[in-house]
Coordinates of C-alpha atoms and ligand atoms in Angstrom, one line a residue:
M1 CA -70.1 -9.9 -128.4
T2 CA -70.0 -13.5 -127.4
Q3 CA -68.9 -14.7 -123.9
D4 CA -65.8 -16.4 -125.4
A5 CA -64.8 -13.2 -127.1
Q6 CA -65.1 -11.4 -123.7
K7 CA -63.1 -14.0 -121.8
D8 CA -59.8 -12.2 -121.8
S9 CA -61.3 -8.8 -122.4
S10 CA -59.2 -6.8 -119.9
T11 CA -56.0 -7.9 -121.6
Y12 CA -56.7 -5.3 -124.2
W13 CA -56.9 -2.6 -121.6
K14 CA -53.9 -3.8 -119.7
K15 CA -51.7 -3.8 -122.8
S16 CA -52.5 -0.2 -123.7
R17 CA -49.5 1.0 -121.8
V18 CA -49.1 4.3 -123.5
E19 CA -52.7 5.1 -123.1
L20 CA -52.8 4.0 -119.5
R21 CA -49.7 6.1 -118.5
A22 CA -51.2 9.2 -120.2
A23 CA -54.4 8.6 -118.2
G24 CA -52.5 8.5 -114.9
F25 CA -52.3 4.8 -114.4
D26 CA -49.1 2.8 -113.6
P27 CA -48.9 0.3 -116.5
D28 CA -46.7 -2.1 -114.5
R29 CA -49.3 -2.2 -111.8
T30 CA -52.3 -2.4 -114.1
A31 CA -50.6 -5.4 -115.8
K32 CA -51.1 -7.3 -112.6
T33 CA -54.7 -6.2 -112.0
T34 CA -56.8 -9.0 -110.7
A35 CA -60.0 -7.8 -112.4
V36 CA -61.1 -4.8 -114.5
V37 CA -64.5 -3.9 -113.1
T38 CA -66.9 -1.5 -114.9
I39 CA -68.5 0.7 -112.3
A40 CA -71.7 1.6 -114.1
S41 CA -72.9 4.7 -112.4
A42 CA -75.5 7.2 -113.5
W43 CA -74.3 10.1 -111.4
T44 CA -75.6 13.7 -111.4
N45 CA -75.5 16.5 -108.8
A46 CA -78.8 17.7 -110.2
H47 CA -81.1 15.7 -107.9
R48 CA -81.3 13.8 -104.7
C49 CA -82.0 10.4 -106.2
N50 CA -78.6 9.8 -107.7
N51 CA -76.4 12.5 -106.1
R52 CA -74.6 10.0 -103.9
V53 CA -73.6 7.8 -106.8
R54 CA -70.3 9.5 -107.6
G55 CA -69.1 9.1 -104.0
I56 CA -70.1 5.4 -104.1
A57 CA -68.3 4.9 -107.4
D58 CA -65.1 6.4 -105.9
L59 CA -65.5 4.2 -102.8
L60 CA -65.8 1.1 -105.1
V61 CA -62.6 2.0 -106.9
E62 CA -60.9 2.1 -103.5
L63 CA -62.4 -1.2 -102.3
L64 CA -61.5 -2.9 -105.6
A65 CA -57.9 -1.6 -105.3
E66 CA -57.7 -3.3 -101.9
R67 CA -58.4 -6.6 -103.8
G68 CA -55.9 -5.8 -106.5
G69 CA -58.7 -4.9 -108.9
Q70 CA -59.2 -1.8 -111.0
G71 CA -62.6 0.0 -111.2
L72 CA -63.3 1.9 -114.4
V73 CA -66.2 4.3 -114.0
V74 CA -68.8 4.5 -116.8
G75 CA -71.5 7.2 -116.7
A76 CA -75.0 7.7 -118.0
P77 CA -77.8 10.3 -117.8
A78 CA -79.8 9.9 -114.6
V79 CA -83.3 11.3 -115.2
S80 CA -85.3 12.1 -112.0
D81 CA -89.0 11.6 -112.4
A82 CA -89.5 14.1 -109.6
L83 CA -87.9 16.8 -111.8
T84 CA -89.6 15.8 -115.0
Q85 CA -93.1 14.7 -114.2
G86 CA -95.8 17.1 -115.3
T87 CA -93.2 19.1 -117.3
P88 CA -92.7 19.2 -121.1
T89 CA -89.6 16.9 -120.7
A90 CA -91.4 14.1 -118.9
G91 CA -91.1 12.0 -122.1
Y92 CA -87.4 11.6 -121.5
S93 CA -87.8 9.5 -118.5
L94 CA -88.8 6.1 -119.8
V95 CA -86.5 6.6 -122.9
S96 CA -83.6 7.0 -120.5
R97 CA -84.0 3.4 -119.3
D98 CA -82.7 2.0 -122.5
V99 CA -80.2 4.8 -123.1
V100 CA -78.7 4.1 -119.6
A101 CA -78.5 0.4 -120.3
D102 CA -76.8 1.1 -123.7
C103 CA -74.3 3.5 -122.1
F104 CA -73.3 0.8 -119.5
E105 CA -73.1 -1.9 -122.2
I106 CA -71.0 0.4 -124.5
G107 CA -68.7 1.5 -121.7
H108 CA -68.1 -2.0 -120.4
Y109 CA -67.1 -3.3 -123.8
A110 CA -65.2 -0.2 -124.9
H111 CA -63.1 -0.3 -121.7
H112 CA -62.6 -4.1 -121.9
G113 CA -64.2 -4.8 -118.5
D114 CA -64.1 -8.3 -116.9
A115 CA -67.0 -7.6 -114.5
M116 CA -69.5 -5.0 -113.6
I117 CA -71.0 -3.4 -110.5
V118 CA -74.0 -1.3 -111.4
I119 CA -75.0 1.5 -109.0
S120 CA -78.7 2.0 -109.5
G121 CA -80.9 4.9 -108.1
C122 CA -83.9 6.8 -109.5
D123 CA -86.6 4.7 -111.2
K124 CA -85.1 4.3 -114.7
T125 CA -81.5 3.8 -113.5
G126 CA -82.9 1.1 -111.2
A127 CA -84.7 -0.5 -114.1
A128 CA -81.7 -0.2 -116.4
A129 CA -79.4 -1.7 -113.8
L130 CA -80.2 -5.3 -114.6
M131 CA -80.3 -4.9 -118.4
P132 CA -76.6 -4.5 -119.1
L133 CA -75.8 -7.3 -116.7
A134 CA -78.3 -9.5 -118.5
R135 CA -77.1 -8.4 -121.9
T136 CA -73.3 -8.8 -121.3
N137 CA -73.6 -11.7 -118.8
A138 CA -70.4 -10.2 -117.3
F139 CA -69.8 -11.2 -113.7
G140 CA -71.6 -8.6 -111.6
L141 CA -74.2 -7.3 -109.3
V142 CA -76.3 -4.2 -108.4
L143 CA -75.6 -1.8 -105.5
Y144 CA -78.3 0.6 -104.5
P145 CA -77.3 4.2 -103.4
G146 CA -80.2 4.3 -101.0
T147 CA -83.6 5.7 -100.4
S148 CA -84.5 8.9 -98.6
S149 CA -85.2 9.0 -94.9
P150 CA -88.8 9.9 -93.9
G151 CA -89.8 13.0 -91.9
K152 CA -92.7 14.2 -89.7
V153 CA -94.8 17.3 -89.2
S154 CA -97.0 18.7 -86.4
F155 CA -100.4 19.1 -88.2
E156 CA -103.1 16.6 -89.1
P157 CA -103.8 14.5 -91.0
W158 CA -100.0 14.1 -91.5
A159 CA -99.0 14.3 -87.8
A160 CA -100.8 11.0 -87.2
K161 CA -98.4 9.2 -89.6
G162 CA -95.4 9.9 -87.3
T163 CA -92.0 9.8 -88.8
N164 CA -93.1 8.2 -92.1
L165 CA -93.7 11.1 -94.4
T166 CA -92.3 10.9 -97.9
I167 CA -92.3 12.8 -101.1
M168 CA -95.9 11.5 -101.6
D169 CA -97.1 13.4 -98.6
Y170 CA -95.5 16.6 -99.9
A171 CA -97.0 16.1 -103.3
E172 CA -100.5 15.5 -101.9
G173 CA -100.0 18.4 -99.5
R174 CA -99.2 20.7 -102.4
A175 CA -102.5 19.7 -104.1
A176 CA -104.3 20.0 -100.8
Q177 CA -103.0 23.5 -100.3
E178 CA -104.1 24.4 -103.8
A179 CA -107.5 23.2 -103.0
G180 CA -107.5 25.2 -99.8
R181 CA -107.4 22.2 -97.5
I182 CA -104.2 23.2 -95.7
S183 CA -102.4 26.5 -95.2
A184 CA -99.3 27.8 -97.0
A185 CA -97.3 27.6 -93.7
E186 CA -98.3 23.9 -93.3
L187 CA -97.1 23.2 -96.9
V188 CA -93.7 24.8 -96.0
E189 CA -93.5 22.6 -92.9
L190 CA -94.0 19.6 -95.2
E191 CA -91.4 20.8 -97.6
R192 CA -88.8 21.3 -94.8
N193 CA -89.4 17.9 -93.2
V194 CA -90.4 15.1 -95.6
M195 CA -86.9 14.5 -96.9
P196 CA -84.1 15.4 -94.5
G197 CA -81.5 14.1 -96.9
S198 CA -81.0 12.6 -100.3
G199 CA -82.0 9.3 -101.7
T200 CA -84.8 7.9 -103.9
C201 CA -88.5 8.4 -103.1
G202 CA -88.8 6.8 -99.7
A203 CA -91.5 4.1 -99.9
M204 CA -92.8 1.4 -102.3
F205 CA -92.7 3.7 -105.3
T206 CA -90.8 2.8 -108.5
A207 CA -87.2 3.2 -107.4
N208 CA -87.8 0.9 -104.4
T209 CA -89.8 -1.4 -106.6
M210 CA -86.8 -1.8 -108.8
S211 CA -84.3 -2.1 -105.9
T212 CA -86.6 -4.8 -104.4
T213 CA -86.7 -6.5 -107.8
A214 CA -82.8 -6.5 -108.0
E215 CA -82.6 -8.0 -104.5
A216 CA -85.5 -10.5 -104.9
I217 CA -84.2 -11.7 -108.3
G218 CA -80.9 -12.5 -106.6
M219 CA -78.7 -9.8 -108.2
M220 CA -78.2 -7.6 -105.1
L221 CA -76.9 -8.7 -101.7
P222 CA -79.6 -9.3 -99.0
R223 CA -80.9 -6.1 -97.3
G224 CA -79.5 -4.0 -100.1
A225 CA -82.8 -2.6 -101.4
S226 CA -83.9 -0.6 -98.4
H227 CA -81.1 1.3 -96.8
P228 CA -81.1 5.1 -96.4
A229 CA -78.8 7.0 -98.7
D230 CA -77.4 9.3 -96.0
Y231 CA -78.1 10.7 -92.5
D232 CA -79.1 14.1 -93.8
A233 CA -78.4 16.4 -96.7
A234 CA -75.1 17.6 -95.3
S235 CA -73.6 14.2 -94.3
D236 CA -71.7 11.5 -96.1
I237 CA -72.8 8.2 -97.6
H238 CA -74.8 6.1 -95.0
A239 CA -72.8 3.4 -93.1
D240 CA -75.2 0.7 -94.4
V241 CA -74.4 1.7 -98.0
R242 CA -70.7 1.6 -97.2
A243 CA -71.0 -1.8 -95.7
Q244 CA -73.0 -3.0 -98.8
A245 CA -70.3 -1.6 -101.1
R246 CA -67.6 -3.5 -99.3
A247 CA -69.7 -6.7 -99.2
S248 CA -70.5 -6.3 -102.9
V249 CA -66.8 -6.2 -103.9
E250 CA -66.2 -9.4 -101.8
A251 CA -69.2 -11.0 -103.4
L252 CA -68.0 -10.1 -106.9
Y253 CA -64.7 -11.8 -106.3
R254 CA -66.5 -14.9 -105.0
L255 CA -68.8 -14.9 -108.1
M256 CA -65.7 -14.7 -110.4
E257 CA -64.0 -17.5 -108.6
A258 CA -67.1 -19.7 -108.7
G259 CA -67.9 -18.8 -112.3
I260 CA -71.4 -17.6 -111.5
R261 CA -72.8 -15.1 -114.1
P262 CA -76.0 -13.0 -114.2
R263 CA -77.8 -15.5 -116.4
D264 CA -77.1 -18.3 -113.9
I265 CA -79.1 -16.2 -111.5
M266 CA -81.7 -14.4 -113.6
T267 CA -83.7 -17.5 -114.6
L268 CA -87.4 -17.6 -115.1
R269 CA -87.8 -18.9 -111.5
A270 CA -85.8 -15.9 -110.2
F271 CA -88.1 -13.6 -112.2
E272 CA -91.1 -15.3 -110.5
N273 CA -89.5 -14.7 -107.1
A274 CA -89.1 -11.0 -107.9
I275 CA -92.7 -10.7 -109.2
T276 CA -94.0 -12.4 -106.0
T277 CA -92.0 -10.2 -103.7
V278 CA -92.9 -7.0 -105.5
Y279 CA -96.6 -7.9 -105.4
A280 CA -96.4 -8.8 -101.7
M281 CA -94.9 -5.3 -101.1
G282 CA -97.3 -3.4 -103.3
G283 CA -94.9 -2.3 -105.9
S284 CA -95.4 0.1 -108.9
T285 CA -97.1 -0.7 -112.2
N286 CA -93.9 0.3 -113.9
M287 CA -92.6 -3.1 -112.8
Y288 CA -94.5 -4.6 -115.7
L289 CA -92.6 -2.6 -118.3
H290 CA -89.2 -3.1 -116.7
L291 CA -89.5 -6.8 -115.9
L292 CA -90.4 -7.4 -119.5
A293 CA -87.4 -5.4 -120.7
I294 CA -85.0 -7.1 -118.3
A295 CA -86.4 -10.5 -119.3
R296 CA -85.8 -9.7 -122.9
A297 CA -82.2 -8.8 -122.2
A298 CA -81.7 -12.0 -120.2
E299 CA -83.5 -14.0 -123.0
V300 CA -86.0 -15.3 -120.4
P301 CA -89.5 -16.1 -121.8
L302 CA -91.5 -13.8 -119.5
T303 CA -94.8 -12.5 -120.7
I304 CA -97.3 -10.0 -119.3
E305 CA -99.7 -12.9 -118.8
R306 CA -97.2 -14.8 -116.7
I307 CA -96.6 -11.7 -114.5
Q308 CA -100.4 -11.6 -113.9
E309 CA -100.6 -15.3 -113.1
I310 CA -97.7 -15.1 -110.6
G311 CA -99.0 -11.8 -109.1
E312 CA -102.6 -12.8 -108.6
R313 CA -101.6 -15.6 -106.1
V314 CA -99.9 -13.1 -103.8
P315 CA -101.4 -11.2 -100.9
L316 CA -100.3 -7.8 -100.0
I317 CA -98.3 -8.2 -96.8
S318 CA -96.1 -5.1 -96.5
N319 CA -97.8 -2.0 -95.1
L320 CA -95.7 0.6 -97.0
Q321 CA -96.8 3.7 -98.8
P322 CA -98.5 4.4 -101.2
H323 CA -101.1 1.9 -99.9
G324 CA -100.0 1.8 -96.2
P325 CA -98.5 4.3 -93.7
Y326 CA -94.8 3.2 -93.6
A327 CA -91.6 4.3 -95.3
M328 CA -89.0 2.0 -96.8
T329 CA -86.5 2.7 -94.1
S330 CA -89.0 1.4 -91.6
L331 CA -88.8 -2.0 -93.4
H332 CA -85.0 -1.7 -93.4
A333 CA -85.0 -1.2 -89.6
I334 CA -86.7 -4.6 -89.1
G335 CA -84.5 -6.5 -91.5
G336 CA -85.5 -5.3 -95.0
V337 CA -86.7 -7.3 -98.0
P338 CA -85.4 -10.6 -96.6
V339 CA -88.1 -10.4 -93.8
V340 CA -90.8 -10.3 -96.5
M341 CA -89.1 -13.0 -98.6
K342 CA -88.8 -15.3 -95.5
E343 CA -92.5 -15.0 -94.9
L344 CA -93.2 -15.7 -98.6
L345 CA -90.8 -18.7 -98.7
R346 CA -92.5 -20.2 -95.6
A347 CA -95.9 -19.8 -97.3
G348 CA -94.5 -21.8 -100.3
L349 CA -94.8 -18.7 -102.6
L350 CA -91.1 -18.5 -103.5
H351 CA -88.5 -20.8 -105.2
G352 CA -85.9 -21.3 -102.5
D353 CA -83.4 -23.2 -104.7
V354 CA -82.4 -20.4 -107.1
M355 CA -78.8 -19.0 -107.1
T356 CA -78.0 -15.5 -105.9
V357 CA -75.0 -13.2 -105.9
T358 CA -74.0 -14.4 -102.5
G359 CA -73.0 -17.7 -104.3
R360 CA -75.7 -19.4 -102.2
T361 CA -79.3 -20.2 -102.9
L362 CA -82.2 -18.0 -101.8
A363 CA -83.2 -20.5 -99.1
E364 CA -79.6 -20.5 -97.7
N365 CA -79.5 -16.7 -97.6
L366 CA -82.8 -16.6 -95.7
A367 CA -81.9 -19.3 -93.2
A368 CA -80.7 -16.8 -90.6
T369 CA -83.4 -14.2 -91.3
P370 CA -85.8 -14.0 -88.3
T371 CA -89.4 -15.0 -88.8
L372 CA -92.2 -12.5 -88.1
E373 CA -92.9 -14.3 -84.8
E374 CA -89.2 -13.9 -83.9
I375 CA -89.3 -10.2 -84.8
G376 CA -92.3 -9.6 -82.5
K377 CA -94.8 -6.8 -82.5
Q378 CA -94.8 -4.6 -85.6
D379 CA -97.2 -3.7 -88.4
I380 CA -94.8 -3.1 -91.3
V381 CA -94.9 -6.7 -92.6
R382 CA -97.9 -9.0 -91.9
P383 CA -98.2 -12.8 -92.1
V384 CA -99.4 -14.2 -95.3
G385 CA -102.5 -15.5 -93.4
Q386 CA -103.4 -12.0 -92.1
P387 CA -102.4 -9.8 -95.0
V388 CA -103.0 -6.1 -95.6
A389 CA -105.1 -7.2 -98.6
P390 CA -105.9 -10.6 -99.9
A391 CA -104.4 -11.9 -103.2
N392 CA -105.6 -10.4 -106.4
N393 CA -106.2 -6.9 -105.1
H394 CA -103.1 -5.0 -106.1
I395 CA -102.2 -4.8 -109.8
S396 CA -104.2 -6.8 -112.5
V397 CA -103.9 -7.1 -116.2
L398 CA -107.2 -6.3 -117.9
R399 CA -108.4 -6.4 -121.5
G400 CA -111.4 -5.2 -123.3
N401 CA -112.7 -3.3 -126.3
I402 CA -110.6 -0.3 -125.6
A403 CA -107.5 -2.3 -124.5
P404 CA -107.4 -5.3 -126.9
E405 CA -103.7 -6.1 -126.0
S406 CA -103.8 -5.2 -122.4
C407 CA -103.7 -2.6 -119.7
V408 CA -102.8 -2.6 -116.0
L409 CA -105.2 -1.7 -113.2
K410 CA -103.7 -0.6 -109.9
L411 CA -105.9 -1.0 -106.8
S412 CA -103.2 -1.2 -104.2
G413 CA -105.3 -3.5 -102.0
K414 CA -108.6 -1.7 -102.3
T415 CA -111.7 -3.3 -103.5
L416 CA -114.3 -1.4 -105.5
E417 CA -117.5 -0.9 -103.6
K418 CA -119.8 -2.3 -106.2
G419 CA -117.3 -4.8 -107.6
E420 CA -116.8 -2.5 -110.6
F421 CA -116.5 1.1 -111.5
R422 CA -118.9 2.5 -114.1
G423 CA -118.5 6.1 -115.0
T424 CA -118.8 8.8 -117.7
A425 CA -115.9 9.5 -119.9
R426 CA -114.1 12.9 -120.0
V427 CA -111.6 12.6 -122.8
F428 CA -108.3 14.6 -123.0
D429 CA -105.4 14.4 -125.5
S430 CA -102.8 15.7 -123.1
E431 CA -101.8 15.8 -119.5
A432 CA -101.8 19.6 -119.5
D433 CA -105.5 19.8 -120.6
T434 CA -106.5 17.3 -118.0
M435 CA -104.8 19.2 -115.3
K436 CA -106.6 22.4 -116.3
A437 CA -109.9 20.7 -116.1
I438 CA -109.2 19.2 -112.6
R439 CA -107.9 22.5 -111.3
A440 CA -111.0 24.3 -112.7
G441 CA -113.2 21.9 -110.6
E442 CA -114.7 20.4 -113.8
I443 CA -114.2 16.8 -112.7
K444 CA -117.1 15.4 -110.7
P445 CA -117.5 12.1 -108.8
G446 CA -118.5 9.3 -111.2
T447 CA -116.2 10.5 -114.0
V448 CA -113.7 8.3 -115.8
I449 CA -110.9 10.6 -117.0
V450 CA -109.4 9.3 -120.3
V451 CA -105.9 10.7 -121.0
R452 CA -104.8 9.4 -124.4
N453 CA -102.0 10.1 -126.9
V454 CA -99.5 9.9 -124.1
G455 CA -98.2 6.4 -124.8
P456 CA -94.7 5.4 -125.9
V457 CA -95.3 6.9 -129.3
G458 CA -98.0 9.5 -128.5
G459 CA -96.1 11.0 -125.5
P460 CA -93.6 10.5 -126.9
G461 CA -91.9 8.5 -124.2
M462 CA -95.0 7.5 -122.2
P463 CA -94.9 10.1 -119.4
E464 CA -96.3 9.5 -116.0
M465 CA -99.7 10.9 -115.1
V466 CA -98.7 11.2 -111.4
M467 CA -99.5 14.9 -111.1
L468 CA -103.0 14.2 -112.1
T469 CA -103.5 11.4 -109.6
I470 CA -101.9 13.6 -106.9
Q471 CA -104.5 16.3 -107.7
L472 CA -107.3 13.9 -107.5
Q473 CA -106.1 12.6 -104.1
G474 CA -105.4 16.1 -102.9
R475 CA -109.0 17.1 -103.8
G476 CA -110.5 14.1 -102.1
L477 CA -111.6 12.6 -105.4
G478 CA -109.4 9.5 -105.3
E479 CA -112.2 7.0 -104.6
D480 CA -114.9 8.6 -106.8
V481 CA -113.0 9.3 -110.0
A482 CA -111.1 6.8 -112.2
L483 CA -108.3 7.7 -114.5
I484 CA -107.5 5.6 -117.5
T485 CA -104.6 6.3 -119.9
D486 CA -102.2 4.9 -122.5
G487 CA -99.5 6.6 -120.5
R488 CA -98.1 5.3 -117.2
F489 CA -98.2 6.1 -113.5
S490 CA -95.6 6.7 -110.9
G491 CA -95.3 4.4 -108.0
V492 CA -96.6 7.3 -105.9
S493 CA -99.9 7.1 -107.7
H494 CA -102.9 5.6 -106.0
G495 CA -106.6 5.6 -106.7
I496 CA -108.7 3.8 -109.3
L497 CA -106.1 3.9 -112.0
I498 CA -105.6 2.1 -115.3
G499 CA -102.5 2.7 -117.4
H500 CA -100.5 1.1 -120.2
I501 CA -103.6 0.8 -122.4
S502 CA -102.4 -1.0 -125.5
P503 CA -102.4 -0.5 -128.4
E504 CA -102.0 3.2 -127.7
A505 CA -104.1 5.9 -129.3
A506 CA -101.2 7.2 -131.4
R507 CA -100.9 3.7 -133.0
G508 CA -104.6 3.4 -133.8
G509 CA -105.6 1.7 -130.5
P510 CA -109.4 1.8 -130.0
I511 CA -109.0 4.1 -126.9
A512 CA -108.9 6.7 -129.7
A513 CA -112.6 6.0 -130.4
V514 CA -113.8 7.1 -126.9
R515 CA -115.7 10.4 -126.7
D516 CA -117.0 12.6 -123.9
G517 CA -120.1 11.1 -122.3
D518 CA -119.4 7.4 -123.2
T519 CA -119.9 5.0 -120.4
I520 CA -116.7 3.2 -119.3
V521 CA -116.8 0.0 -117.2
I522 CA -113.9 -1.2 -115.2
D523 CA -114.5 -4.7 -113.9
P524 CA -111.5 -6.2 -111.9
G525 CA -113.4 -9.5 -111.2
Q526 CA -113.8 -10.1 -114.9
R527 CA -110.5 -8.4 -115.6
T528 CA -112.1 -6.2 -118.3
L529 CA -112.0 -2.6 -119.4
N530 CA -114.8 -1.7 -121.8
V531 CA -116.5 1.3 -123.3
D532 CA -120.2 0.6 -123.6
L533 CA -120.4 0.8 -127.4
S534 CA -121.0 -1.8 -130.1
D535 CA -118.1 -3.1 -132.2
A536 CA -119.7 -1.5 -135.2
E537 CA -119.8 2.0 -133.5
I538 CA -116.1 1.6 -132.5
A539 CA -115.2 0.6 -136.0
K540 CA -117.1 3.6 -137.5
R541 CA -115.4 6.0 -135.2
M542 CA -111.9 4.4 -135.9
A543 CA -112.5 4.8 -139.6
E544 CA -112.3 8.6 -139.0
W545 CA -109.1 8.3 -137.0
R546 CA -105.9 9.7 -138.4
A547 CA -102.4 9.1 -137.0
P548 CA -100.8 12.2 -135.4
D549 CA -98.6 14.2 -137.7
P550 CA -95.0 13.8 -136.6
A551 CA -94.1 17.2 -138.2
G552 CA -93.4 19.8 -135.5
R553 CA -93.7 17.1 -132.8
L554 CA -90.4 15.2 -133.4
R555 CA -87.2 16.9 -134.4
P556 CA -85.4 14.8 -137.0
G557 CA -82.6 12.8 -135.5
S558 CA -83.7 13.5 -131.9
V559 CA -83.9 10.8 -129.3
H560 CA -87.7 10.7 -129.6
D561 CA -87.5 10.6 -133.4
K562 CA -85.5 7.4 -133.1
Y563 CA -87.5 6.1 -130.1
V564 CA -91.0 6.2 -131.8
R565 CA -89.6 4.2 -134.7
L566 CA -88.3 1.4 -132.5
V567 CA -90.4 1.2 -129.4
S568 CA -92.8 -1.7 -128.8
S569 CA -96.2 -1.3 -127.0
A570 CA -96.4 -1.4 -123.2
H571 CA -97.8 -4.9 -123.6
Y572 CA -94.2 -5.9 -124.5
G573 CA -92.4 -3.6 -122.1
C574 CA -91.8 -0.6 -124.4
V575 CA -88.6 -2.3 -125.5
V576 CA -86.5 -0.8 -128.2
Ligands
FES601 FE1 -86.1 9.7 -108.2 FE2 -88.5 9.1 -107.2 S1 -88.0 10.8 -108.4 S2 -86.7 8.0 -107.0

């Protein structure tokens, strides 16, 4: 639909008097509505990531009514990665990003909305939040339901982290208990304490990577990406979220008055600001897929190469999990993402002149944010001159004879001891087989685990290999074993990890040629990933390759059946 056709969109809704009356509205009152606002909300009571969304949607309806507006709630499925990872349904997670964006687009147009507030949440709902805003260009912004508060326990090594434990600590504790490194009672203590209430995974994992993206790109109000969801599981929405909801409604009306739409904000320079901020904070590799998908929706010419170019200039300055010790709410307590952005702006790493949903530029927004000197002693955000890790040590795009398009290496600030990792391949065609081998103690230091046929088509749905990386960490193998895959990783994952290998094995990518015992070389300096084989040998092996038979794998007409026919490679963001 064109923007002109949308102009008086809500007139259609307001004129549907008989329909409105039957639905419980007062048609005389709705005729005077100042704005019909789509409240795009992926709510479910099934998990802690999005279980506050319904309450926030109701709150927004009330706040809009105070301004004479009408909120119309549109739903969508909210997939929690924590509930699906490592299970047979993990392949529904990435697929849901595009389904959620479609649901919001459809609901917005079908109900004749003038504007849109998207309530984000778990990873894919966070990624999907910006897509319908970019597609429709309806006045709007993103509101984050909040991240989970951290907890603490009494035993080492976790006691030393203080009140900063997150779901990552529980997951690694579970693997440690399986490996006999902690007791069953200690695992229960972790389970009871890591998340006292609801909210997204509580550090710089994928959900907070995407909330940071929304704030840094200018589509969320300042300090909106880091607030806790609630006080504890039994309490109501956190006061900071309530304050953000009220401020978001006020901001929406200002945007409509000023005529500022999402595409006035989501420019290439704004994407560059988001990339810079997420790199500085040690965000998830999933950022690559989601930024490319959002950019396509906004018709911004962003490429994987440009993300690499922008990211490689940026030092890691936030000391958040998974690379550091702190939780997201620790950052919130000292001022949130604006504190990081102020430091980056002062270092000349951000464009200060871009527009944001406040109706002011980024530099204007940050004018009152305290500098690190003014904040004083803390170790959550460091100066650009004394970073947690220098530039070019977080995520890099590599290429090579088993990743001719690209792949992404996540080092999270670490440097490889010998400048490269050279190891012996153990090849698996599923996550489950890999898990069996790790649990059986078959994986020794010096191994490069190759997990293939788990890409967007092979998965299908490109599941996250996080349970494998957690097992490696829990067994103390995180620094001696590399894992490479055409699947993806969770933001929780850390170690020597390469994902998004493209083209994927199921589409005839040369990762399909690797065999047990081959030597794999990861060289971050050269930005290469290679198997030590001649081109002729790879070609010979690939001549024997056959595409996986879809029969029995994909039910006709199912979501995955449609997805594998449409999805692009990870190199292009797995867009459909
Ligand atoms: Fe939902 Fe991590 S599983 S935010």
